[in-house]
Coordinates of N, CA and C in Angstrom, one line a residue:
Chain A
E158 N 11.8 16.8 7.6 CA 11.3 15.8 6.0 C 11.5 14.3 6.9
D159 N 10.7 13.8 7.0 CA 10.9 12.4 7.4 C 11.6 11.9 6.4
Q160 N 13.0 11.0 7.2 CA 13.6 9.5 6.6 C 14.4 8.8 7.5
V161 N 14.2 7.5 6.4 CA 14.2 6.3 6.9 C 15.7 5.7 6.0
T162 N 16.9 5.4 6.9 CA 17.8 4.8 6.1 C 18.4 3.2 7.0
Q163 N 18.4 2.2 6.6 CA 18.0 0.7 6.8 C 19.8 0.4 6.1
S164 N 19.8 -0.4 7.5 CA 21.8 -1.2 6.7 C 22.5 -2.6 7.5
P165 N 23.0 -3.0 7.1 CA 23.3 -3.3 5.0 C 22.6 -3.2 4.7
E166 N 22.7 -2.7 3.1 CA 22.4 -3.5 2.0 C 22.2 -4.0 1.3
A167 N 22.5 -4.6 1.2 CA 23.3 -6.5 1.3 C 23.6 -6.8 2.6
L168 N 23.5 -8.4 2.9 CA 24.0 -9.5 3.8 C 23.8 -10.5 3.4
R169 N 24.7 -11.7 3.6 CA 24.9 -12.5 3.1 C 25.1 -13.5 4.4
L170 N 24.2 -14.9 5.1 CA 24.4 -15.6 5.7 C 24.4 -17.4 5.1
Q171 N 24.5 -18.0 6.0 CA 24.8 -18.6 5.8 C 23.8 -20.0 6.7
E172 N 23.3 -21.1 6.5 CA 21.6 -21.4 6.1 C 22.7 -21.2 7.8
G173 N 22.0 -20.8 8.7 CA 21.5 -20.9 10.7 C 22.0 -20.1 10.9
E174 N 22.6 -19.3 10.8 CA 23.3 -17.9 11.2 C 22.5 -17.2 11.5
S175 N 22.6 -17.0 12.8 CA 21.4 -15.8 12.8 C 22.4 -13.8 13.0
S176 N 21.3 -13.1 12.5 CA 21.2 -12.2 12.5 C 20.3 -10.7 12.7
S177 N 20.6 -9.8 12.1 CA 20.1 -8.1 12.5 C 20.6 -7.7 10.8
L178 N 19.1 -7.1 10.8 CA 18.7 -5.4 10.2 C 18.3 -4.9 11.2
N179 N 19.0 -2.9 10.1 CA 18.6 -2.5 10.7 C 18.1 -1.4 10.3
C180 N 17.3 -0.6 11.0 CA 16.3 0.5 10.4 C 17.0 2.0 11.1
S181 N 16.6 2.9 10.9 CA 17.6 4.0 11.5 C 16.1 5.8 11.5
Y182 N 14.7 6.0 11.7 CA 14.5 6.3 11.2 C 14.2 7.9 12.2
T183 N 14.0 8.6 11.0 CA 13.7 10.2 11.5 C 11.8 10.9 11.6
V184 N 11.2 10.9 12.4 CA 9.9 10.7 12.3 C 9.7 12.6 12.8
S185 N 9.0 13.0 12.6 CA 8.1 13.8 13.9 C 6.7 13.8 14.7
G186 N 7.2 12.5 15.2 CA 6.0 11.8 16.2 C 5.9 10.9 15.4
L187 N 5.9 9.8 15.3 CA 5.6 8.3 15.0 C 4.9 7.8 15.5
R188 N 3.7 7.6 13.9 CA 2.3 6.7 14.4 C 2.6 5.6 14.4
G189 N 3.4 5.0 12.6 CA 3.7 3.4 13.3 C 5.3 3.3 12.4
L190 N 5.2 1.6 12.7 CA 6.5 1.1 11.8 C 6.2 0.6 11.2
F191 N 6.4 0.0 9.7 CA 5.9 -0.8 9.5 C 7.6 -1.6 8.8
W192 N 7.8 -3.0 8.5 CA 8.6 -4.2 7.7 C 7.5 -4.3 6.9
Y193 N 7.8 -4.9 5.4 CA 7.5 -5.5 4.6 C 9.1 -6.9 3.8
R194 N 8.4 -7.7 2.7 CA 9.4 -8.6 2.2 C 8.9 -8.6 1.4
Q195 N 10.0 -8.1 0.2 CA 10.3 -8.2 -1.2 C 11.1 -9.0 -1.8
D196 N 10.7 -10.1 -2.5 CA 11.1 -10.9 -3.3 C 10.8 -10.4 -5.0
P197 N 12.0 -11.2 -5.2 CA 12.4 -11.0 -7.3 C 11.4 -11.1 -7.8
G198 N 11.5 -9.9 -8.5 CA 9.8 -9.3 -9.1 C 8.4 -10.0 -8.9
K199 N 8.6 -9.0 -8.0 CA 7.0 -9.3 -6.8 C 6.9 -8.0 -6.0
G200 N 5.6 -7.4 -5.3 CA 5.2 -6.2 -4.7 C 6.1 -6.5 -3.5
P201 N 6.0 -6.0 -2.6 CA 6.4 -5.7 -1.2 C 5.3 -6.7 -0.8
E202 N 5.8 -7.2 0.3 CA 4.2 -7.9 1.6 C 4.0 -7.0 2.2
F203 N 3.1 -6.7 3.7 CA 3.3 -6.7 4.9 C 3.9 -8.2 5.5
L204 N 5.1 -7.4 6.6 CA 5.1 -8.5 7.4 C 4.1 -7.7 9.3
F205 N 4.6 -7.3 10.3 CA 5.2 -6.5 10.7 C 4.1 -4.9 11.0
T206 N 3.9 -3.8 12.2 CA 4.1 -3.1 11.9 C 4.3 -3.0 13.8
L207 N 5.2 -2.6 14.3 CA 5.5 -1.6 15.5 C 4.4 -0.5 15.9
Y208 N 4.4 0.3 16.4 CA 4.2 1.6 17.0 C 4.7 2.0 19.1
S209 N 5.1 1.5 19.0 CA 5.9 2.4 20.4 C 6.7 2.0 20.9
A210 N 8.3 2.3 21.5 CA 9.1 2.0 21.7 C 9.3 0.4 22.4
G211 N 9.6 0.0 22.3 CA 9.9 -1.5 23.6 C 8.4 -2.6 23.0
E212 N 7.6 -1.8 21.5 CA 6.6 -3.5 21.0 C 7.7 -4.2 20.2
E213 N 7.2 -5.5 20.3 CA 8.2 -6.7 19.8 C 6.9 -7.7 19.0
K214 N 7.2 -8.3 17.8 CA 6.8 -8.8 16.7 C 7.1 -9.8 16.7
E215 N 6.1 -11.4 16.5 CA 7.5 -12.1 15.8 C 7.1 -13.1 15.1
K216 N 7.3 -13.4 13.7 CA 6.6 -14.2 12.5 C 7.8 -16.2 12.8
E217 N 7.6 -16.6 12.9 CA 8.0 -17.6 12.0 C 9.6 -17.5 13.3
R218 N 10.6 -17.2 11.8 CA 12.1 -16.4 12.7 C 12.7 -15.3 12.6
L219 N 11.4 -13.8 12.2 CA 11.8 -12.9 12.2 C 10.6 -12.5 13.9
K220 N 12.1 -11.5 14.5 CA 11.6 -10.3 15.7 C 12.0 -8.7 15.1
A221 N 10.9 -8.8 15.2 CA 11.3 -7.1 14.2 C 10.1 -6.4 16.3
T222 N 11.6 -5.7 16.3 CA 12.2 -4.8 17.6 C 11.9 -2.7 17.5
L223 N 11.4 -2.4 18.5 CA 11.5 -1.5 18.3 C 12.2 0.1 19.5
T224 N 12.7 1.4 18.9 CA 12.4 2.2 19.7 C 12.2 3.6 19.2
K225 N 13.3 4.2 19.8 CA 12.8 5.8 19.6 C 13.4 6.6 18.5
K226 N 14.4 5.7 18.0 CA 14.7 6.1 17.2 C 15.6 4.5 15.8
E227 N 15.8 4.0 16.3 CA 15.6 2.4 15.2 C 14.8 1.6 15.0
S228 N 14.5 0.5 14.6 CA 14.2 -1.2 14.7 C 14.8 -2.3 13.8
F229 N 15.3 -3.2 14.5 CA 16.1 -4.1 14.2 C 14.5 -5.7 14.2
L230 N 15.3 -6.0 12.3 CA 14.8 -7.5 12.3 C 15.3 -8.8 12.6
H231 N 15.2 -9.1 13.6 CA 16.0 -10.4 13.7 C 15.7 -11.3 13.4
I232 N 17.0 -11.5 12.3 CA 16.1 -13.5 11.7 C 17.4 -14.7 12.9
T233 N 16.7 -15.9 13.3 CA 17.0 -16.5 14.4 C 17.2 -16.9 12.9
A234 N 18.0 -17.7 12.8 CA 18.5 -19.7 12.0 C 17.9 -19.2 10.9
P235 N 18.2 -18.9 10.4 CA 17.2 -18.4 8.8 C 18.3 -19.4 7.6
K236 N 17.1 -19.7 6.3 CA 17.2 -20.7 6.2 C 17.0 -19.9 4.2
P237 N 16.7 -20.4 3.7 CA 16.8 -20.4 2.0 C 16.0 -19.2 1.3
E238 N 15.2 -20.2 2.3 CA 14.2 -19.6 1.1 C 13.6 -17.7 1.9
D239 N 14.1 -17.9 3.8 CA 14.6 -15.9 3.9 C 14.9 -15.5 3.5
S240 N 16.0 -15.7 2.3 CA 16.3 -14.0 1.0 C 15.1 -13.9 0.4
A241 N 15.6 -12.3 0.9 CA 14.4 -11.8 -0.2 C 14.5 -9.7 0.9
T242 N 14.3 -8.5 -0.3 CA 15.2 -7.9 0.4 C 13.8 -7.1 1.3
Y243 N 14.2 -6.7 1.9 CA 13.0 -6.6 3.6 C 13.3 -4.9 3.2
L244 N 11.9 -4.1 3.6 CA 11.7 -3.0 3.8 C 11.4 -2.2 4.7
C245 N 11.5 -1.2 5.4 CA 11.4 -0.1 6.2 C 10.5 0.9 5.8
A246 N 8.9 0.8 6.9 CA 8.9 2.7 6.5 C 8.4 3.1 7.4
V247 N 8.0 4.4 7.6 CA 7.4 4.9 8.9 C 6.5 6.1 8.4
Q248 N 5.4 6.1 9.4 CA 4.0 6.9 8.5 C 4.5 8.3 10.2
P249 N 4.5 8.5 10.2 CA 4.2 9.9 10.7 C 2.8 10.4 11.1
R250 N 3.2 11.0 12.9 CA 1.8 10.8 13.5 C 0.7 11.6 13.4
E251 N 1.4 12.4 11.7 CA -0.1 13.4 11.5 C 0.8 13.5 10.2
G252 N -0.4 12.9 9.5 CA -0.3 12.6 8.4 C -0.9 11.1 8.6
Y253 N -1.0 10.3 7.0 CA -1.1 9.2 6.8 C 0.3 8.5 5.7
M254 N 1.1 9.4 4.9 CA 1.7 8.8 3.7 C 3.1 8.2 4.4
L255 N 3.5 7.0 3.9 CA 4.6 6.1 4.4 C 5.3 6.9 4.2
T256 N 6.5 6.2 4.6 CA 7.7 7.0 4.0 C 8.8 5.6 4.2
F257 N 10.0 4.9 2.8 CA 10.3 2.9 2.9 C 11.9 3.7 2.2
G258 N 12.2 3.1 3.1 CA 13.7 3.0 3.3 C 14.5 2.1 2.0
G259 N 16.2 2.1 1.9 CA 16.1 2.3 0.3 C 16.1 0.3 0.9
G260 N 15.9 -0.5 1.4 CA 16.0 -1.7 1.8 C 16.5 -2.6 2.2
T261 N 17.0 -3.7 2.5 CA 18.0 -4.4 2.9 C 18.2 -5.8 1.8
R262 N 19.5 -6.5 1.5 CA 18.8 -7.8 0.4 C 19.3 -8.4 2.2
L263 N 18.4 -9.5 1.8 CA 19.2 -11.0 2.7 C 19.0 -11.5 1.5
M264 N 20.1 -12.8 1.5 CA 20.8 -14.0 0.8 C 21.8 -14.7 2.4
V265 N 20.6 -15.6 2.9 CA 21.2 -17.4 3.2 C 22.3 -18.2 2.2
K266 N 22.6 -18.5 1.8 CA 22.7 -20.0 1.7 C 22.5 -20.7 2.5
P267 N 22.0 -21.8 1.8 CA 22.2 -23.0 2.7 C 23.3 -23.8 2.3
Chain B
N584 N -9.6 -13.3 -4.0 CA -9.7 -12.5 -3.5 C -8.4 -11.9 -4.5
A585 N -8.7 -11.0 -5.0 CA -7.1 -10.7 -6.2 C -6.2 -9.6 -5.8
G586 N -6.8 -8.8 -4.2 CA -5.7 -8.1 -4.0 C -6.0 -6.2 -4.8
V587 N -5.0 -6.2 -5.1 CA -4.0 -4.9 -6.3 C -3.8 -5.2 -7.8
T588 N -4.1 -5.4 -8.8 CA -3.9 -5.9 -9.6 C -3.2 -4.8 -10.8
Q589 N -2.3 -4.9 -11.5 CA -1.9 -3.7 -12.2 C -1.2 -4.7 -13.9
T590 N -1.3 -3.8 -14.6 CA -1.2 -5.3 -16.5 C -1.3 -3.3 -16.8
P591 N 0.6 -2.9 -18.1 CA 1.0 -5.5 -18.3 C 2.2 -4.5 -16.9
K592 N 3.0 -6.8 -17.2 CA 3.6 -7.2 -16.5 C 5.2 -6.0 -16.4
F593 N 5.0 -6.0 -17.9 CA 6.3 -5.4 -18.6 C 6.4 -5.2 -20.0
R594 N 7.2 -3.8 -20.6 CA 6.7 -3.0 -21.8 C 8.0 -2.4 -21.7
I595 N 8.5 -2.6 -23.2 CA 9.3 -1.6 -24.3 C 8.1 -1.0 -23.9
L596 N 9.5 0.8 -24.4 CA 8.4 1.5 -25.0 C 9.9 2.7 -25.7
K597 N 9.1 3.2 -27.0 CA 9.8 3.8 -27.7 C 10.1 6.0 -26.9
I598 N 11.3 5.7 -26.8 CA 11.5 7.8 -26.1 C 10.7 8.1 -27.0
G599 N 9.5 8.9 -26.1 CA 8.2 9.5 -27.0 C 7.3 9.3 -26.8
Q600 N 6.7 7.7 -26.8 CA 5.9 7.3 -27.0 C 5.2 7.7 -25.7
S601 N 4.0 7.1 -25.3 CA 3.2 7.3 -24.4 C 1.9 5.9 -23.6
M602 N 2.2 5.7 -22.9 CA 0.7 4.6 -23.1 C 0.2 4.9 -21.0
T603 N -0.6 3.4 -20.8 CA -0.9 3.7 -19.2 C -1.4 2.3 -18.7
L604 N 0.4 3.0 -17.7 CA -0.5 1.2 -16.6 C -1.5 1.7 -16.1
Q605 N -1.9 0.3 -16.5 CA -3.4 0.0 -15.2 C -3.2 -0.7 -14.2
C606 N -4.1 0.0 -12.5 CA -4.0 -1.1 -11.0 C -5.4 -0.5 -11.1
T607 N -6.1 -2.2 -10.3 CA -7.2 -1.9 -10.2 C -7.1 -2.5 -8.7
Q608 N -7.7 -2.1 -7.5 CA -7.7 -2.9 -6.2 C -9.4 -2.8 -6.2
D609 N -9.5 -4.5 -5.2 CA -10.9 -4.8 -4.8 C -10.6 -4.8 -4.0
M610 N -10.4 -4.1 -2.2 CA -10.5 -4.1 -1.1 C -11.3 -2.8 -0.7
N611 N -11.7 -2.2 -1.3 CA -12.6 -0.4 -1.4 C -11.8 0.3 -0.3
H612 N -10.5 -0.2 -0.7 CA -9.3 0.7 0.1 C -9.3 3.0 -0.7
N613 N -10.1 3.7 0.6 CA -10.3 5.0 -0.5 C -8.7 5.4 -1.1
Y614 N -7.2 5.0 -0.4 CA -6.7 5.4 -0.3 C -5.6 4.9 -2.3
M615 N -5.1 5.3 -2.6 CA -4.6 4.4 -3.4 C -2.7 5.7 -4.0
Y616 N -2.1 5.2 -5.0 CA -0.9 4.6 -4.7 C -0.1 4.6 -5.5
W617 N 0.9 5.5 -6.7 CA 1.8 4.5 -7.3 C 3.7 5.2 -7.4
Y618 N 3.7 3.7 -7.4 CA 5.6 4.2 -6.0 C 6.7 3.9 -7.6
R619 N 7.5 4.6 -8.7 CA 8.7 3.6 -8.8 C 10.1 3.3 -7.6
Q620 N 10.5 2.4 -8.4 CA 11.7 1.4 -7.5 C 12.4 1.0 -8.2
D621 N 14.4 2.4 -8.8 CA 14.8 1.7 -8.8 C 16.1 1.1 -8.5
P622 N 17.2 0.1 -8.8 CA 18.1 -0.6 -8.1 C 18.3 0.0 -7.2
G623 N 18.6 -0.4 -5.4 CA 18.9 0.2 -4.7 C 18.8 1.5 -4.4
M624 N 17.7 2.2 -5.0 CA 17.4 3.5 -4.4 C 15.7 3.6 -3.6
G625 N 14.8 2.1 -3.8 CA 14.4 1.7 -2.9 C 12.4 2.3 -3.1
L626 N 11.7 3.2 -2.5 CA 10.6 2.8 -3.3 C 9.9 5.2 -3.5
K627 N 9.7 5.2 -4.8 CA 9.5 6.4 -4.6 C 8.3 7.2 -5.1
L628 N 7.7 7.8 -4.8 CA 6.5 8.4 -4.8 C 5.8 9.3 -6.3
I629 N 5.3 9.0 -6.6 CA 4.9 9.2 -7.9 C 4.1 10.2 -7.8
Y630 N 2.6 9.7 -7.5 CA 1.6 10.0 -7.6 C 0.6 9.4 -5.4
Y631 N -0.1 9.7 -6.1 CA -1.4 9.3 -4.6 C -2.9 9.4 -5.0
S632 N -3.5 9.2 -4.4 CA -4.8 8.7 -4.4 C -5.0 9.0 -2.9
V633 N -6.4 9.6 -2.1 CA -7.4 10.2 -1.7 C -8.2 10.2 -1.5
G634 N -8.8 9.9 -2.9 CA -10.6 9.3 -2.3 C -10.7 9.1 -4.4
A635 N -12.0 8.9 -5.0 CA -12.2 9.1 -5.6 C -12.2 10.3 -6.4
G636 N -11.7 11.2 -8.0 CA -11.7 12.3 -8.1 C -10.6 13.6 -6.7
I637 N -10.3 12.6 -6.0 CA -8.7 13.2 -5.4 C -7.2 12.9 -5.5
T638 N -7.1 14.1 -6.5 CA -5.0 13.4 -6.6 C -3.8 13.8 -6.3
D639 N -3.1 13.6 -5.8 CA -1.8 15.1 -5.7 C -0.4 13.7 -5.6
K640 N 0.0 15.6 -6.3 CA 1.4 15.2 -6.4 C 2.5 14.4 -5.1
G641 N 3.2 13.3 -5.7 CA 4.0 12.6 -4.8 C 6.0 13.3 -4.7
E642 N 6.4 12.6 -4.1 CA 8.0 13.0 -4.8 C 8.6 13.3 -6.1
V643 N 8.4 12.4 -6.5 CA 8.5 12.3 -8.8 C 8.3 12.4 -9.0
P644 N 6.7 13.2 -9.8 CA 5.2 13.3 -10.2 C 6.2 13.8 -11.7
N645 N 7.2 13.9 -11.6 CA 7.4 14.6 -13.5 C 6.9 13.8 -15.2
G646 N 6.0 13.9 -15.8 CA 6.2 13.5 -16.7 C 5.2 12.2 -15.9
Y647 N 4.5 12.4 -15.4 CA 3.3 11.3 -15.5 C 1.8 12.4 -14.8
N648 N 1.3 11.1 -15.0 CA -0.5 11.9 -14.7 C -1.3 11.2 -14.4
V649 N -2.1 11.5 -13.5 CA -3.0 10.1 -13.3 C -4.9 10.6 -13.3
S650 N -5.3 9.6 -12.9 CA -6.2 10.6 -12.9 C -7.1 8.9 -11.8
R651 N -8.6 9.0 -10.9 CA -9.2 8.2 -9.5 C -10.6 8.8 -10.5
S652 N -11.0 8.2 -11.2 CA -12.4 8.0 -11.6 C -13.6 7.3 -10.4
T653 N -13.5 6.1 -10.1 CA -14.2 5.6 -9.3 C -13.1 4.6 -8.5
T654 N -13.2 4.6 -7.6 CA -12.3 3.0 -6.2 C -12.0 2.3 -6.3
E655 N -12.2 1.8 -7.5 CA -10.8 1.0 -7.4 C -9.9 1.0 -8.8
D656 N -10.1 2.2 -9.7 CA -8.9 2.5 -10.7 C -8.1 3.8 -10.5
F657 N -6.7 2.9 -10.3 CA -6.6 4.4 -10.3 C -5.0 4.0 -11.3
P658 N -5.0 4.7 -13.2 CA -3.6 4.3 -13.9 C -3.8 5.7 -13.8
L659 N -2.1 4.7 -14.6 CA -0.6 7.0 -15.0 C -1.0 6.9 -16.2
R660 N -0.9 8.2 -15.9 CA -0.3 7.2 -17.3 C 1.2 8.2 -18.0
L661 N 2.0 7.7 -19.0 CA 3.0 8.3 -19.0 C 2.9 9.0 -20.2
E662 N 3.6 10.2 -20.9 CA 3.4 11.0 -22.1 C 4.6 11.4 -22.3
L663 N 5.2 11.3 -23.4 CA 6.3 11.5 -23.9 C 7.9 10.8 -23.5
A664 N 7.9 9.5 -23.9 CA 8.3 8.4 -22.4 C 9.6 9.8 -22.7
A665 N 10.6 8.9 -21.9 CA 12.5 8.9 -21.3 C 12.6 8.3 -20.7
P666 N 14.0 7.4 -21.6 CA 14.9 6.8 -20.5 C 14.7 6.8 -19.1
S667 N 15.2 8.4 -17.9 CA 14.7 8.4 -16.5 C 13.7 7.8 -16.5
Q668 N 12.6 7.1 -16.6 CA 11.3 6.7 -17.0 C 11.6 5.1 -17.0
T669 N 12.9 4.8 -17.4 CA 12.7 3.3 -17.5 C 13.3 2.8 -15.3
S670 N 12.2 1.6 -15.3 CA 12.4 1.9 -14.2 C 11.1 0.2 -13.7
V671 N 10.9 0.4 -12.3 CA 9.7 -1.1 -12.0 C 8.7 0.0 -11.6
Y672 N 7.7 0.0 -11.6 CA 6.2 0.2 -11.0 C 5.3 -0.4 -10.4
F673 N 5.2 0.4 -8.8 CA 4.3 0.1 -8.1 C 2.7 0.0 -8.1
C674 N 1.5 -0.5 -7.9 CA 0.8 0.7 -7.5 C 0.6 -0.4 -6.0
A675 N 0.1 1.2 -5.2 CA -0.5 0.3 -4.0 C -1.5 1.4 -2.3
S676 N -3.0 0.6 -2.5 CA -3.8 1.3 -1.5 C -3.7 0.2 -0.1
S677 N -4.7 1.5 0.3 CA -4.4 0.9 2.2 C -5.6 1.6 2.7
S678 N -6.3 1.6 4.3 CA -6.9 2.6 4.6 C -7.0 2.6 5.5
L679 N -7.6 3.5 6.4 CA -7.5 4.4 7.4 C -7.1 3.8 8.3
K680 N -7.2 3.3 9.4 CA -7.6 2.9 10.9 C -7.1 2.4 11.6
N681 N -8.1 4.0 13.1 CA -7.6 3.8 14.2 C -6.4 5.0 13.6
Q682 N -6.7 6.4 12.7 CA -5.3 6.4 12.0 C -3.9 6.2 11.1
V683 N -4.1 4.8 11.7 CA -2.8 4.5 11.1 C -3.0 3.4 9.3
N684 N -2.7 4.3 8.7 CA -2.4 3.3 7.6 C -2.5 1.9 7.5
Y685 N -3.0 1.8 7.5 CA -3.2 0.4 7.2 C -3.3 -0.6 6.3
G686 N -2.7 -1.5 6.0 CA -3.4 -2.4 5.0 C -3.5 -2.6 4.1
Y687 N -1.9 -1.6 3.3 CA -0.5 -1.4 3.3 C -0.9 -2.6 1.3
T688 N -0.9 -2.9 0.5 CA -0.6 -3.8 0.0 C -0.3 -3.4 -1.6
F689 N 0.8 -3.5 -2.1 CA 1.4 -3.7 -3.3 C 1.1 -4.2 -4.4
G690 N 0.7 -4.3 -5.7 CA 0.2 -5.0 -7.0 C 1.5 -5.5 -7.0
S691 N 2.3 -6.3 -8.2 CA 2.8 -7.8 -8.7 C 4.3 -6.1 -9.2
G692 N 3.4 -5.2 -10.0 CA 5.3 -4.4 -9.8 C 4.3 -3.9 -12.0
T693 N 5.4 -3.1 -12.9 CA 4.7 -2.9 -13.8 C 6.2 -2.7 -14.7
R694 N 7.4 -4.0 -15.2 CA 8.9 -4.1 -15.5 C 8.8 -2.7 -17.0
L695 N 9.1 -1.2 -16.8 CA 9.3 -0.8 -17.4 C 10.5 -0.5 -18.4
T696 N 10.6 -0.6 -19.9 CA 12.0 0.2 -20.9 C 11.7 0.9 -21.5
V697 N 12.0 2.0 -20.8 CA 12.5 2.5 -22.4 C 13.1 3.1 -23.6
V698 N 13.7 3.0 -24.5 CA 14.8 2.9 -25.6 C 15.1 3.3 -25.9

């Protein structure tokens, strides 16, 4: 059974204080790992897809990296508008269903 | 470009009542999904569909039913509502591209309270 565990559950940062969110996964062969951002009262919005170990993708202050067992979402010099819940999901090589982690709630204070 | 549209946004039901949550997508995606999200619990798959006329159970299907008569619409039916069905419900759609579940797009959600 595919499993995705995100840590920490919640993270409070001061504006400008860089940090990383972790997504550990167990899957029978990885087809893709996805990161989403979810604002309060809204549906998750797609950020990145990573396909293989060593791959990195960037978008503004966010950078996602992937190893064979985990993915990190690095946030550099965060701003209050980066406050949201970040969700990680995996798709196995055999199949198309995504399994989601529980998310990390990020709060950035000015 | 509407994406995935869900209605209603909020609803309060009494125990034993029934209702249908509507979901429509305009991206011509074959795959559609219903999730529920409870505080701190992540997304749990209720039902999914790989195309019109084809549906299947997900992780937590009890108390729910779905139908898929068209590519665009995927309504979720709650029969005999129970307090355990209090949750936020998300509809999503996607397509496969090079075997990757691509373009997974969520609606804005329906917040349901059963009292």
